CSV table of C-alpha atoms in Angstrom, one decimal:
chain,number,residue,atom,x,y,z
A,275,MET,CA,-93.6,-39.8,83.4
A,276,SER,CA,-94.0,-40.0,78.9
A,277,ALA,CA,-96.5,-38.9,76.9
A,278,THR,CA,-95.0,-39.9,74.2
A,279,GLY,CA,-97.7,-41.4,71.3
A,280,LEU,CA,-100.6,-38.7,72.8
A,281,ARG,CA,-102.1,-36.1,70.7
A,282,ALA,CA,-104.2,-33.3,72.9
A,283,CYS,CA,-106.7,-30.3,70.7
A,284,LEU,CA,-106.0,-27.1,73.1
A,285,LEU,CA,-109.0,-24.8,72.5
A,286,LEU,CA,-107.6,-21.8,73.2
A,287,GLY,CA,-111.1,-19.4,74.6
A,288,SER,CA,-110.0,-15.3,73.9
A,289,ALA,CA,-110.1,-13.3,70.6
A,290,ARG,CA,-110.0,-10.1,73.2
A,291,GLU,CA,-107.3,-7.7,72.8
A,292,PRO,CA,-105.1,-7.2,75.5
A,293,ARG,CA,-104.6,-11.0,75.2
A,294,LEU,CA,-103.1,-13.3,78.4
A,295,ALA,CA,-103.8,-15.9,76.6
A,296,THR,CA,-100.5,-16.3,74.4
A,297,ARG,CA,-98.7,-16.3,77.2
A,298,VAL,CA,-100.7,-19.5,78.7
A,299,LEU,CA,-101.1,-21.2,75.8
A,300,THR,CA,-97.5,-20.3,75.1
A,301,PHE,CA,-96.1,-22.0,78.9
A,302,VAL,CA,-98.9,-24.7,78.2
A,303,THR,CA,-97.4,-26.1,75.4
A,304,SER,CA,-94.1,-26.1,76.3
A,305,GLU,CA,-94.8,-27.8,79.7
A,306,MET,CA,-96.3,-30.3,77.5
A,307,LYS,CA,-94.7,-30.1,74.7
A,308,ARG,CA,-91.3,-31.1,77.1
A,309,ARG,CA,-93.6,-34.5,78.1
A,310,GLY,CA,-93.8,-34.9,75.1
A,311,TRP,CA,-96.6,-34.5,73.8
A,312,GLU,CA,-98.0,-33.8,70.0
A,313,CYS,CA,-99.5,-30.5,70.5
A,314,ASP,CA,-102.5,-29.2,68.5
A,315,ILE,CA,-104.2,-25.5,68.7
A,316,VAL,CA,-107.6,-23.8,67.9
A,317,ASP,CA,-107.6,-20.5,68.6
A,318,PRO,CA,-111.1,-18.4,67.4
A,319,LEU,CA,-108.4,-15.2,66.7
A,320,GLU,CA,-107.3,-17.7,63.8
A,321,VAL,CA,-109.6,-18.8,62.7
A,322,ASN,CA,-112.1,-16.7,63.2
A,323,LEU,CA,-115.9,-18.5,62.7
A,324,PRO,CA,-119.1,-16.2,61.8
A,325,VAL,CA,-121.3,-16.5,64.9
A,326,LEU,CA,-122.9,-20.4,64.5
A,327,GLN,CA,-125.7,-21.2,62.0
A,328,THR,CA,-124.2,-24.0,60.2
A,329,PRO,CA,-122.7,-26.3,62.1
A,330,VAL,CA,-120.5,-29.4,60.4
A,331,PHE,CA,-123.2,-32.2,60.3
A,332,PHE,CA,-126.3,-29.3,58.8
A,333,TYR,CA,-124.0,-30.3,55.4
A,334,LYS,CA,-125.6,-32.5,53.3
A,335,ASN,CA,-122.2,-32.0,51.0
A,336,PRO,CA,-118.9,-32.7,52.9
A,337,ASP,CA,-117.4,-30.6,49.8
A,338,ASP,CA,-119.7,-27.9,51.0
A,339,VAL,CA,-118.1,-27.8,54.4
A,340,PRO,CA,-115.6,-24.1,54.5
A,341,PRO,CA,-111.8,-25.8,54.6
A,342,VAL,CA,-111.4,-23.7,58.0
A,343,LEU,CA,-113.8,-26.2,60.1
A,344,ASN,CA,-112.3,-30.1,58.2
A,345,ASP,CA,-108.8,-28.6,59.7
A,346,ILE,CA,-110.1,-27.7,63.1
A,347,ALA,CA,-112.7,-31.1,62.6
A,348,ALA,CA,-108.6,-32.9,61.8
A,349,LYS,CA,-107.4,-32.1,64.3
A,350,ILE,CA,-111.0,-32.8,66.5
A,351,LYS,CA,-110.8,-36.1,65.4
A,352,ALA,CA,-106.4,-36.7,65.7
A,353,ALA,CA,-107.0,-35.9,70.0
A,354,ASP,CA,-106.0,-38.5,71.9
A,355,ALA,CA,-107.2,-34.9,74.7
A,356,PHE,CA,-109.2,-31.9,74.9
A,357,VAL,CA,-107.3,-29.6,76.8
A,358,ILE,CA,-109.2,-26.5,76.7
A,359,ILE,CA,-107.4,-22.9,78.0
A,360,THR,CA,-109.7,-20.7,79.4
A,361,CYS,CA,-110.5,-16.8,80.7
A,362,GLU,CA,-114.1,-15.5,82.1
A,363,TYR,CA,-115.7,-13.4,80.5
A,364,ASN,CA,-118.3,-11.7,82.4
A,365,ASN,CA,-117.2,-14.9,85.1
A,366,CYS,CA,-118.8,-17.3,81.7
A,367,LEU,CA,-116.6,-18.9,79.3
A,368,PRO,CA,-116.3,-16.3,76.1
A,369,PRO,CA,-118.4,-16.8,73.7
A,370,GLY,CA,-115.1,-17.8,71.3
A,371,LEU,CA,-114.9,-20.9,72.8
A,372,LEU,CA,-118.1,-21.8,73.3
A,373,ASN,CA,-118.5,-20.9,68.5
A,374,THR,CA,-116.2,-23.3,68.2
A,375,ILE,CA,-116.6,-26.5,69.9
A,376,ALA,CA,-120.5,-26.0,68.6
A,377,HIS,CA,-119.2,-26.0,65.1
A,378,PHE,CA,-118.7,-29.5,65.8
A,379,SER,CA,-120.5,-32.8,67.2
A,380,PRO,CA,-120.5,-33.7,70.5
A,381,PHE,CA,-119.9,-37.2,68.6
A,382,ALA,CA,-116.7,-35.8,67.7
A,383,TYR,CA,-114.7,-35.5,70.9
A,384,SER,CA,-117.1,-38.7,72.5
A,385,LYS,CA,-114.5,-40.6,75.3
A,386,ARG,CA,-111.8,-38.8,75.1
A,387,THR,CA,-109.9,-36.8,78.0
A,388,SER,CA,-110.4,-33.2,78.9
A,389,SER,CA,-109.1,-31.1,81.2
A,390,ILE,CA,-109.0,-27.2,82.3
A,391,ILE,CA,-106.8,-24.2,82.1
A,392,CYS,CA,-108.4,-21.4,83.5
A,393,TYR,CA,-106.6,-18.0,83.9
A,394,SER,CA,-107.8,-14.2,85.0
A,395,ALA,CA,-105.8,-11.0,85.2
A,396,GLY,CA,-107.8,-11.0,89.2
A,397,MET,CA,-107.9,-13.8,92.2
A,398,TYR,CA,-110.2,-16.3,91.1
A,399,GLY,CA,-108.0,-17.4,88.0
A,400,GLY,CA,-111.3,-18.2,85.6
A,401,ILE,CA,-112.5,-20.3,87.7
A,402,ARG,CA,-116.4,-19.3,87.5
A,403,ALA,CA,-115.6,-20.3,84.0
A,404,ALA,CA,-114.2,-23.0,85.1
A,405,MET,CA,-117.0,-24.6,86.9
A,406,GLN,CA,-119.0,-24.0,83.7
A,407,GLY,CA,-116.5,-25.3,81.2
A,408,ARG,CA,-116.7,-28.8,82.8
A,409,CYS,CA,-120.4,-29.0,83.1
A,410,LEU,CA,-119.8,-28.6,78.5
A,411,LEU,CA,-117.1,-31.1,78.3
A,412,GLY,CA,-119.5,-34.0,80.1
A,413,GLU,CA,-122.3,-32.9,77.4
A,414,ILE,CA,-119.7,-33.2,74.9
A,415,ASN,CA,-119.1,-36.9,75.6
A,416,THR,CA,-115.8,-36.1,77.3
A,417,VAL,CA,-114.4,-37.3,80.7
A,418,SER,CA,-112.8,-33.4,82.3
A,419,ILE,CA,-110.2,-34.6,84.7
A,420,PRO,CA,-110.8,-34.1,88.4
A,421,ASN,CA,-108.0,-30.9,88.5
A,422,VAL,CA,-108.5,-27.9,87.5
A,423,PHE,CA,-105.2,-26.0,87.1
A,424,GLY,CA,-106.6,-22.4,87.7
A,425,MET,CA,-103.7,-19.3,87.4
A,426,PRO,CA,-104.0,-16.0,89.1
A,427,LYS,CA,-102.9,-12.9,88.5
A,428,VAL,CA,-101.4,-14.1,85.0
A,429,GLN,CA,-100.0,-11.0,83.6
A,430,ASP,CA,-97.8,-11.1,87.4
A,431,THR,CA,-96.9,-15.4,87.0
A,432,LEU,CA,-96.2,-15.7,84.0
A,433,THR,CA,-94.4,-13.1,81.3
A,434,GLU,CA,-95.5,-12.2,77.2
A,435,ASP,CA,-93.3,-15.1,76.5
A,436,GLY,CA,-95.3,-17.7,79.0
A,437,LYS,CA,-91.6,-18.3,81.0
A,438,PRO,CA,-93.1,-18.3,84.5
A,439,LEU,CA,-92.3,-16.1,87.4
A,440,ASP,CA,-94.5,-18.6,90.2
A,441,ASP,CA,-93.3,-22.4,91.7
A,442,HIS,CA,-96.9,-23.0,91.7
A,443,LEU,CA,-97.5,-22.7,87.9
A,444,VAL,CA,-94.5,-25.7,87.5
A,445,SER,CA,-96.0,-27.6,90.4
A,446,GLY,CA,-99.0,-26.9,89.0
A,447,ALA,CA,-98.2,-27.9,85.8
A,448,GLU,CA,-96.6,-31.4,86.5
A,449,LYS,CA,-99.7,-32.1,89.0
A,450,HIS,CA,-102.4,-31.0,86.0
A,451,LEU,CA,-100.5,-32.9,83.2
A,452,ASN,CA,-99.4,-36.1,85.4
A,453,GLU,CA,-103.0,-36.3,85.6
A,454,LEU,CA,-103.9,-35.6,82.4
A,455,GLU,CA,-101.8,-38.7,81.0
A,456,TRP,CA,-102.9,-41.4,83.2
A,457,TYR,CA,-107.3,-40.4,82.4
A,458,THR,CA,-105.1,-40.1,78.6
A,459,ARG,CA,-103.7,-43.2,79.0
A,460,ALA,CA,-106.9,-45.2,80.2
A,461,LEU,CA,-108.9,-44.3,78.0
A,462,LYS,CA,-106.7,-44.8,74.9
A,463,VAL,CA,-106.8,-48.8,75.5
A,464,ALA,CA,-110.3,-48.6,76.2
A,465,ARG,CA,-110.7,-47.4,72.8
A,466,ASP,CA,-108.3,-49.4,71.2
A,467,SER,CA,-109.7,-53.0,72.7
A,468,ASP,CA,-113.7,-51.6,71.4
A,469,ALA,CA,-114.2,-53.0,67.8
A,470,SER,CA,-117.0,-50.8,67.8
A,471,LEU,CA,-115.1,-47.6,68.1
């Protein structure tokens, strides 16, 4: 299956050092690009947003919106799908991810697919945060695909430069991305045929 013509916005969860997020992101983007996806990345460490006080849709004058928010908004608008790459802090979604998502209206994400790729240094693979993520993704009007791709003990299964050391990661990524592509293409057809959007 090829994802040529599809674009994803990858929303990274963790800004905490030392970062396992970087190796997971490298692996995921490599797998997606190999299949033909265009990938935009939103990393809370790089964008360094303040704690939410003024979301984009609260600005009365569009010229007052900070450039960093306009840059993220453009990535969100261009996306056919959203890929959440998250660990868990205290068994919850990381605050950097929540803060990034909340800067934009739920309608900004509407009628696109979303997926959750979670990981941890422990045996649960971030799945507790993923379950919270599924609720959040529904509330911001995305269609979260059924498959959640969990990566337990990721420090032992991915090298620092994002190379898999475990066949589970390769087969898990293939299954996850096959499903993401199916749902994304289906919703894209529906969006393209709806003159009201």
